[in-house]
Protein backbone atom coordinates (compact mmCIF):
# COMPACT_ATOMS: atom_id res chain seq x y z
CA UNK A 1 0.00 0.00 0.00
CA UNK A 2 1.17 3.53 -0.72
CA UNK A 3 0.90 4.58 2.89
CA UNK A 4 2.66 1.53 4.30
CA UNK A 5 6.14 3.02 3.93
CA UNK A 6 5.39 5.88 6.31
CA UNK A 7 4.07 3.59 9.02
CA UNK A 8 7.55 2.84 10.30
CA UNK A 9 7.86 6.52 11.23
CA UNK A 10 6.66 7.98 14.49
CA UNK B 1 11.96 17.72 28.59
CA UNK B 2 8.51 18.98 29.49
CA UNK B 3 7.89 16.25 32.03
CA UNK B 4 11.23 17.05 33.66
CA UNK B 5 10.30 20.72 33.80
CA UNK B 6 6.92 19.98 35.39
CA UNK B 7 8.31 17.52 37.91
CA UNK B 8 11.35 19.59 38.86
CA UNK B 9 9.58 22.94 39.21
CA UNK B 10 6.19 21.54 40.30
CA UNK B 11 4.78 24.00 37.80
CA UNK B 12 3.34 24.04 34.30
CA UNK B 13 3.41 27.79 33.95
CA UNK B 14 3.42 28.86 30.31
CA UNK B 15 2.41 25.42 29.01
CA UNK B 16 -0.78 25.03 26.98
CA UNK B 17 -2.98 22.15 28.16
CA UNK B 18 -4.81 22.41 24.83
CA UNK B 19 -1.65 21.59 22.91
CA UNK B 20 -0.80 18.73 25.28
CA UNK B 21 -4.26 17.20 24.97
CA UNK B 22 -4.12 17.55 21.19
CA UNK B 23 -0.82 15.65 21.21
CA UNK B 24 -2.37 12.91 23.34
CA UNK B 25 -5.18 12.67 20.77
CA UNK B 26 -2.63 12.63 17.93
CA UNK B 27 -0.76 9.71 19.51
CA UNK B 28 -3.95 7.73 20.24
CA UNK B 29 -5.14 8.06 16.64
CA UNK B 30 -1.75 7.32 15.11
CA UNK B 31 -0.54 4.46 17.28
CA UNK B 32 -3.65 2.30 17.05
CA UNK B 33 -1.45 0.05 14.93
CA UNK B 34 0.25 -1.05 18.16
CA UNK B 35 -2.60 -3.56 18.28
CA UNK B 36 -2.19 -5.05 14.84
CA UNK B 37 1.28 -4.41 13.41
CA UNK B 38 4.85 -4.73 14.59
CA UNK B 39 7.73 -2.82 13.01
CA UNK B 40 10.61 -2.96 15.49
CA UNK B 41 11.27 -2.93 19.21
CA UNK B 42 12.48 0.67 18.94
CA UNK B 43 9.31 1.70 17.13
CA UNK B 44 7.06 0.07 19.72
CA UNK B 45 9.02 1.44 22.68
CA UNK B 46 8.89 4.98 21.28
CA UNK B 47 5.15 4.77 20.56
CA UNK B 48 4.45 3.62 24.10
CA UNK B 49 6.81 6.28 25.46
CA UNK B 50 5.04 9.06 23.53
CA UNK B 51 1.64 7.87 24.71
CA UNK B 52 2.79 7.51 28.32
CA UNK B 53 4.54 10.90 28.49
CA UNK B 54 1.66 12.72 26.77
CA UNK B 55 -0.86 11.25 29.21
CA UNK B 56 1.43 11.84 32.17
CA UNK B 57 1.76 15.53 31.25
CA UNK B 58 -2.02 15.91 30.87
CA UNK B 59 -2.53 14.11 34.20
CA UNK B 60 -0.12 16.49 35.97
CA UNK B 61 -1.71 19.59 34.44
CA UNK B 62 -5.29 18.52 35.14
CA UNK B 63 -5.12 16.55 38.37
CA UNK B 64 -1.90 17.15 40.33
CA UNK B 65 -2.84 19.26 43.37
CA UNK B 66 0.20 21.54 43.09
CA UNK B 67 0.83 21.61 39.35
CA UNK B 68 -2.73 22.27 38.27
CA UNK B 69 -2.78 25.55 40.22
CA UNK B 70 0.02 26.89 38.02
CA UNK B 71 -1.96 26.30 34.82
CA UNK B 72 -3.18 29.58 33.38
CA UNK B 73 -6.55 28.57 32.03
CA UNK B 74 -7.67 32.13 31.29
CA UNK B 75 -4.81 32.67 28.83
CA UNK B 76 -5.02 29.26 27.15
CA UNK B 77 -8.08 30.14 25.09
CA UNK B 78 -7.53 28.50 21.71
CA UNK B 79 -10.61 26.51 20.68
CA UNK B 80 -10.10 22.77 20.06
CA UNK B 81 -12.85 22.71 17.44
CA UNK B 82 -11.00 25.14 15.15
CA UNK B 83 -8.19 22.61 14.78
CA UNK B 84 -9.99 19.27 15.16
CA UNK B 85 -12.87 19.94 12.74
CA UNK B 86 -10.82 21.02 9.70
CA UNK B 87 -8.33 18.18 10.26
CA UNK B 88 -11.12 15.59 10.58
CA UNK B 89 -12.80 16.89 7.43
CA UNK B 90 -9.52 16.91 5.50
CA UNK B 91 -8.70 13.37 6.69
CA UNK B 92 -12.09 12.12 5.46
CA UNK B 93 -11.47 13.63 2.01
CA UNK B 94 -7.70 13.37 1.58
CA UNK B 95 -6.42 9.92 2.54
CA UNK B 96 -4.74 6.91 0.99
CA UNK B 97 -7.52 4.49 1.85
CA UNK B 98 -10.98 5.06 3.25
CA UNK B 99 -10.83 2.79 6.29
CA UNK B 100 -11.29 3.71 9.97
CA UNK B 101 -7.65 3.21 10.97
CA UNK B 102 -6.27 4.88 7.86
CA UNK B 103 -8.55 7.93 8.25
CA UNK B 104 -7.60 8.20 11.95
CA UNK B 105 -3.91 7.89 11.05
CA UNK B 106 -4.27 10.62 8.41
CA UNK B 107 -6.22 12.77 10.90
CA UNK B 108 -3.33 12.43 13.36
CA UNK B 109 -0.85 13.60 10.72
CA UNK B 110 -2.91 16.72 9.97
CA UNK B 111 -3.67 17.42 13.63
CA UNK B 112 -0.04 17.12 14.69
CA UNK B 113 0.89 19.78 12.12
CA UNK B 114 -1.28 22.39 13.86
CA UNK B 115 -1.34 21.11 17.46
CA UNK B 116 1.37 23.62 18.48
CA UNK B 117 -0.84 26.65 17.72
CA UNK B 118 -2.45 26.94 21.21
CA UNK B 119 1.06 26.81 22.72
CA UNK B 120 2.37 29.50 20.34
CA UNK B 121 -0.61 31.75 21.09
CA UNK B 122 -0.13 31.24 24.84
CA UNK B 123 3.58 32.06 24.58
CA UNK B 124 2.84 35.27 22.72
CA UNK B 125 0.75 36.34 25.72
CA UNK B 126 3.38 35.31 28.26
CA UNK B 127 5.69 38.05 29.51
CA UNK B 128 8.42 35.86 30.92
CA UNK B 129 8.81 32.64 28.98
CA UNK B 130 11.08 30.39 30.98
CA UNK B 131 14.03 28.76 29.28
CA UNK B 132 12.71 25.21 29.66
CA UNK B 133 9.47 26.15 27.91
CA UNK B 134 11.35 27.88 25.10
CA UNK B 135 13.70 24.92 24.73
CA UNK B 136 10.81 22.47 24.81
CA UNK B 137 9.03 24.25 21.94
CA UNK B 138 12.29 24.54 19.99
CA UNK B 139 12.95 20.80 20.37
CA UNK B 140 9.40 19.96 19.36
CA UNK B 141 9.78 22.04 16.20
CA UNK B 142 13.20 20.61 15.42
CA UNK B 143 11.85 17.07 15.86
CA UNK B 144 9.62 17.17 12.79
CA UNK B 145 12.04 19.50 11.00
CA UNK B 146 14.77 16.86 11.16
CA UNK B 147 12.35 14.35 9.65
CA UNK B 148 12.49 16.40 6.43
CA UNK B 149 16.18 15.53 6.08
CA UNK B 150 15.35 11.87 6.64
CA UNK B 151 12.56 12.00 4.06
CA UNK B 152 14.96 13.42 1.45
CA UNK B 153 17.40 10.60 2.22
CA UNK B 154 14.70 7.91 2.04
CA UNK B 155 13.29 9.38 -1.16
CA UNK B 156 16.73 9.09 -2.74
CA UNK B 157 17.46 5.58 -1.46
CA UNK B 158 14.12 3.75 -1.32
CA UNK B 159 11.86 2.76 -4.16
CA UNK B 160 8.17 3.66 -3.86
CA UNK B 161 8.81 6.08 -1.01
CA UNK B 162 6.23 8.72 -1.93
CA UNK B 163 4.46 10.26 1.00
CA UNK B 164 2.73 13.45 -0.06
CA UNK B 165 0.36 13.63 2.92
CA UNK B 166 3.17 13.17 5.43
CA UNK B 167 5.61 15.44 3.60
CA UNK B 168 3.27 18.39 3.09
CA UNK B 169 2.00 18.13 6.68
CA UNK B 170 5.54 17.89 8.04
CA UNK B 171 6.74 20.90 6.07
CA UNK B 172 3.65 22.88 7.15
CA UNK B 173 4.26 21.86 10.77
CA UNK B 174 7.88 23.01 10.59
CA UNK B 175 6.87 26.25 8.84
CA UNK B 176 4.54 27.11 11.74
CA UNK B 177 7.63 27.27 13.95
CA UNK B 178 9.56 29.59 11.59
CA UNK B 179 8.56 32.77 13.41
CA UNK B 180 9.26 31.20 16.81
CA UNK B 181 12.68 29.90 15.67
CA UNK B 182 13.58 33.35 14.40
CA UNK B 183 13.05 34.99 17.78
CA UNK B 184 14.48 31.99 19.63
CA UNK B 185 17.72 32.33 17.62
CA UNK B 186 17.83 36.11 18.12
CA UNK B 187 17.47 35.83 21.89
CA UNK B 188 19.88 32.92 22.07
CA UNK B 189 22.52 34.92 20.19
CA UNK B 190 22.01 37.93 22.45
CA UNK B 191 22.04 35.61 25.47
CA UNK B 192 18.63 36.95 26.47
CA UNK B 193 15.49 35.33 27.78
CA UNK B 194 13.03 34.61 24.97
CA UNK B 195 10.37 37.22 24.38
CA UNK B 196 7.91 37.09 21.53
CA UNK B 197 6.52 40.32 20.07
CA UNK B 198 2.82 40.80 20.74
PDB file of C-alpha atoms in Angstrom, chain B residues 36-129:
ATOM      1  CA  UNK B  36      -2.191  -5.048  14.835  1.00  0.00           C
ATOM      2  CA  UNK B  37       1.277  -4.408  13.406  1.00  0.00           C
ATOM      3  CA  UNK B  38       4.846  -4.727  14.594  1.00  0.00           C
ATOM      4  CA  UNK B  39       7.733  -2.819  13.014  1.00  0.00           C
ATOM      5  CA  UNK B  40      10.608  -2.960  15.488  1.00  0.00           C
ATOM      6  CA  UNK B  41      11.274  -2.934  19.208  1.00  0.00           C
ATOM      7  CA  UNK B  42      12.483   0.666  18.942  1.00  0.00           C
ATOM      8  CA  UNK B  43       9.309   1.696  17.127  1.00  0.00           C
ATOM      9  CA  UNK B  44       7.065   0.065  19.717  1.00  0.00           C
ATOM     10  CA  UNK B  45       9.018   1.439  22.680  1.00  0.00           C
ATOM     11  CA  UNK B  46       8.889   4.979  21.276  1.00  0.00           C
ATOM     12  CA  UNK B  47       5.150   4.767  20.556  1.00  0.00           C
ATOM     13  CA  UNK B  48       4.449   3.617  24.100  1.00  0.00           C
ATOM     14  CA  UNK B  49       6.813   6.277  25.456  1.00  0.00           C
ATOM     15  CA  UNK B  50       5.041   9.059  23.528  1.00  0.00           C
ATOM     16  CA  UNK B  51       1.636   7.870  24.712  1.00  0.00           C
ATOM     17  CA  UNK B  52       2.786   7.508  28.318  1.00  0.00           C
ATOM     18  CA  UNK B  53       4.545  10.896  28.493  1.00  0.00           C
ATOM     19  CA  UNK B  54       1.663  12.719  26.768  1.00  0.00           C
ATOM     20  CA  UNK B  55      -0.858  11.245  29.214  1.00  0.00           C
ATOM     21  CA  UNK B  56       1.426  11.835  32.172  1.00  0.00           C
ATOM     22  CA  UNK B  57       1.759  15.529  31.253  1.00  0.00           C
ATOM     23  CA  UNK B  58      -2.016  15.907  30.870  1.00  0.00           C
ATOM     24  CA  UNK B  59      -2.527  14.110  34.199  1.00  0.00           C
ATOM     25  CA  UNK B  60      -0.118  16.494  35.972  1.00  0.00           C
ATOM     26  CA  UNK B  61      -1.708  19.588  34.444  1.00  0.00           C
ATOM     27  CA  UNK B  62      -5.285  18.521  35.135  1.00  0.00           C
ATOM     28  CA  UNK B  63      -5.117  16.546  38.371  1.00  0.00           C
ATOM     29  CA  UNK B  64      -1.904  17.154  40.326  1.00  0.00           C
ATOM     30  CA  UNK B  65      -2.842  19.261  43.366  1.00  0.00           C
ATOM     31  CA  UNK B  66       0.202  21.536  43.089  1.00  0.00           C
ATOM     32  CA  UNK B  67       0.835  21.614  39.350  1.00  0.00           C
ATOM     33  CA  UNK B  68      -2.733  22.272  38.265  1.00  0.00           C
ATOM     34  CA  UNK B  69      -2.778  25.553  40.220  1.00  0.00           C
ATOM     35  CA  UNK B  70       0.017  26.889  38.023  1.00  0.00           C
ATOM     36  CA  UNK B  71      -1.958  26.298  34.824  1.00  0.00           C
ATOM     37  CA  UNK B  72      -3.180  29.580  33.377  1.00  0.00           C
ATOM     38  CA  UNK B  73      -6.550  28.567  32.026  1.00  0.00           C
ATOM     39  CA  UNK B  74      -7.673  32.132  31.288  1.00  0.00           C
ATOM     40  CA  UNK B  75      -4.807  32.671  28.832  1.00  0.00           C
ATOM     41  CA  UNK B  76      -5.025  29.257  27.151  1.00  0.00           C
ATOM     42  CA  UNK B  77      -8.084  30.138  25.086  1.00  0.00           C
ATOM     43  CA  UNK B  78      -7.526  28.502  21.710  1.00  0.00           C
ATOM     44  CA  UNK B  79     -10.611  26.509  20.683  1.00  0.00           C
ATOM     45  CA  UNK B  80     -10.103  22.773  20.055  1.00  0.00           C
ATOM     46  CA  UNK B  81     -12.847  22.711  17.441  1.00  0.00           C
ATOM     47  CA  UNK B  82     -10.998  25.139  15.147  1.00  0.00           C
ATOM     48  CA  UNK B  83      -8.195  22.611  14.783  1.00  0.00           C
ATOM     49  CA  UNK B  84      -9.991  19.273  15.161  1.00  0.00           C
ATOM     50  CA  UNK B  85     -12.872  19.935  12.742  1.00  0.00           C
ATOM     51  CA  UNK B  86     -10.818  21.020   9.700  1.00  0.00           C
ATOM     52  CA  UNK B  87      -8.326  18.176  10.256  1.00  0.00           C
ATOM     53  CA  UNK B  88     -11.120  15.592  10.579  1.00  0.00           C
ATOM     54  CA  UNK B  89     -12.799  16.893   7.425  1.00  0.00           C
ATOM     55  CA  UNK B  90      -9.523  16.908   5.502  1.00  0.00           C
ATOM     56  CA  UNK B  91      -8.704  13.369   6.692  1.00  0.00           C
ATOM     57  CA  UNK B  92     -12.094  12.124   5.463  1.00  0.00           C
ATOM     58  CA  UNK B  93     -11.474  13.626   2.015  1.00  0.00           C
ATOM     59  CA  UNK B  94      -7.701  13.371   1.579  1.00  0.00           C
ATOM     60  CA  UNK B  95      -6.416   9.919   2.545  1.00  0.00           C
ATOM     61  CA  UNK B  96      -4.745   6.906   0.990  1.00  0.00           C
ATOM     62  CA  UNK B  97      -7.519   4.492   1.848  1.00  0.00           C
ATOM     63  CA  UNK B  98     -10.979   5.057   3.247  1.00  0.00           C
ATOM     64  CA  UNK B  99     -10.825   2.786   6.291  1.00  0.00           C
ATOM     65  CA  UNK B 100     -11.291   3.707   9.968  1.00  0.00           C
ATOM     66  CA  UNK B 101      -7.653   3.209  10.971  1.00  0.00           C
ATOM     67  CA  UNK B 102      -6.269   4.881   7.856  1.00  0.00           C
ATOM     68  CA  UNK B 103      -8.553   7.925   8.248  1.00  0.00           C
ATOM     69  CA  UNK B 104      -7.604   8.203  11.948  1.00  0.00           C
ATOM     70  CA  UNK B 105      -3.914   7.891  11.054  1.00  0.00           C
ATOM     71  CA  UNK B 106      -4.267  10.623   8.407  1.00  0.00           C
ATOM     72  CA  UNK B 107      -6.220  12.770  10.899  1.00  0.00           C
ATOM     73  CA  UNK B 108      -3.329  12.428  13.356  1.00  0.00           C
ATOM     74  CA  UNK B 109      -0.847  13.596  10.719  1.00  0.00           C
ATOM     75  CA  UNK B 110      -2.910  16.721   9.970  1.00  0.00           C
ATOM     76  CA  UNK B 111      -3.675  17.421  13.626  1.00  0.00           C
ATOM     77  CA  UNK B 112      -0.040  17.117  14.687  1.00  0.00           C
ATOM     78  CA  UNK B 113       0.890  19.776  12.119  1.00  0.00           C
ATOM     79  CA  UNK B 114      -1.281  22.387  13.863  1.00  0.00           C
ATOM     80  CA  UNK B 115      -1.335  21.114  17.465  1.00  0.00           C
ATOM     81  CA  UNK B 116       1.372  23.624  18.484  1.00  0.00           C
ATOM     82  CA  UNK B 117      -0.843  26.646  17.724  1.00  0.00           C
ATOM     83  CA  UNK B 118      -2.447  26.944  21.207  1.00  0.00           C
ATOM     84  CA  UNK B 119       1.065  26.811  22.718  1.00  0.00           C
ATOM     85  CA  UNK B 120       2.367  29.497  20.335  1.00  0.00           C
ATOM     86  CA  UNK B 121      -0.609  31.755  21.091  1.00  0.00           C
ATOM     87  CA  UNK B 122      -0.128  31.243  24.836  1.00  0.00           C
ATOM     88  CA  UNK B 123       3.575  32.064  24.579  1.00  0.00           C
ATOM     89  CA  UNK B 124       2.841  35.266  22.716  1.00  0.00           C
ATOM     90  CA  UNK B 125       0.748  36.342  25.718  1.00  0.00           C
ATOM     91  CA  UNK B 126       3.381  35.314  28.259  1.00  0.00           C
ATOM     92  CA  UNK B 127       5.686  38.053  29.509  1.00  0.00           C
ATOM     93  CA  UNK B 128       8.424  35.862  30.917  1.00  0.00           C
ATOM     94  CA  UNK B 129       8.811  32.642  28.978  1.00  0.00           C
TER      95      UNK B 129
END
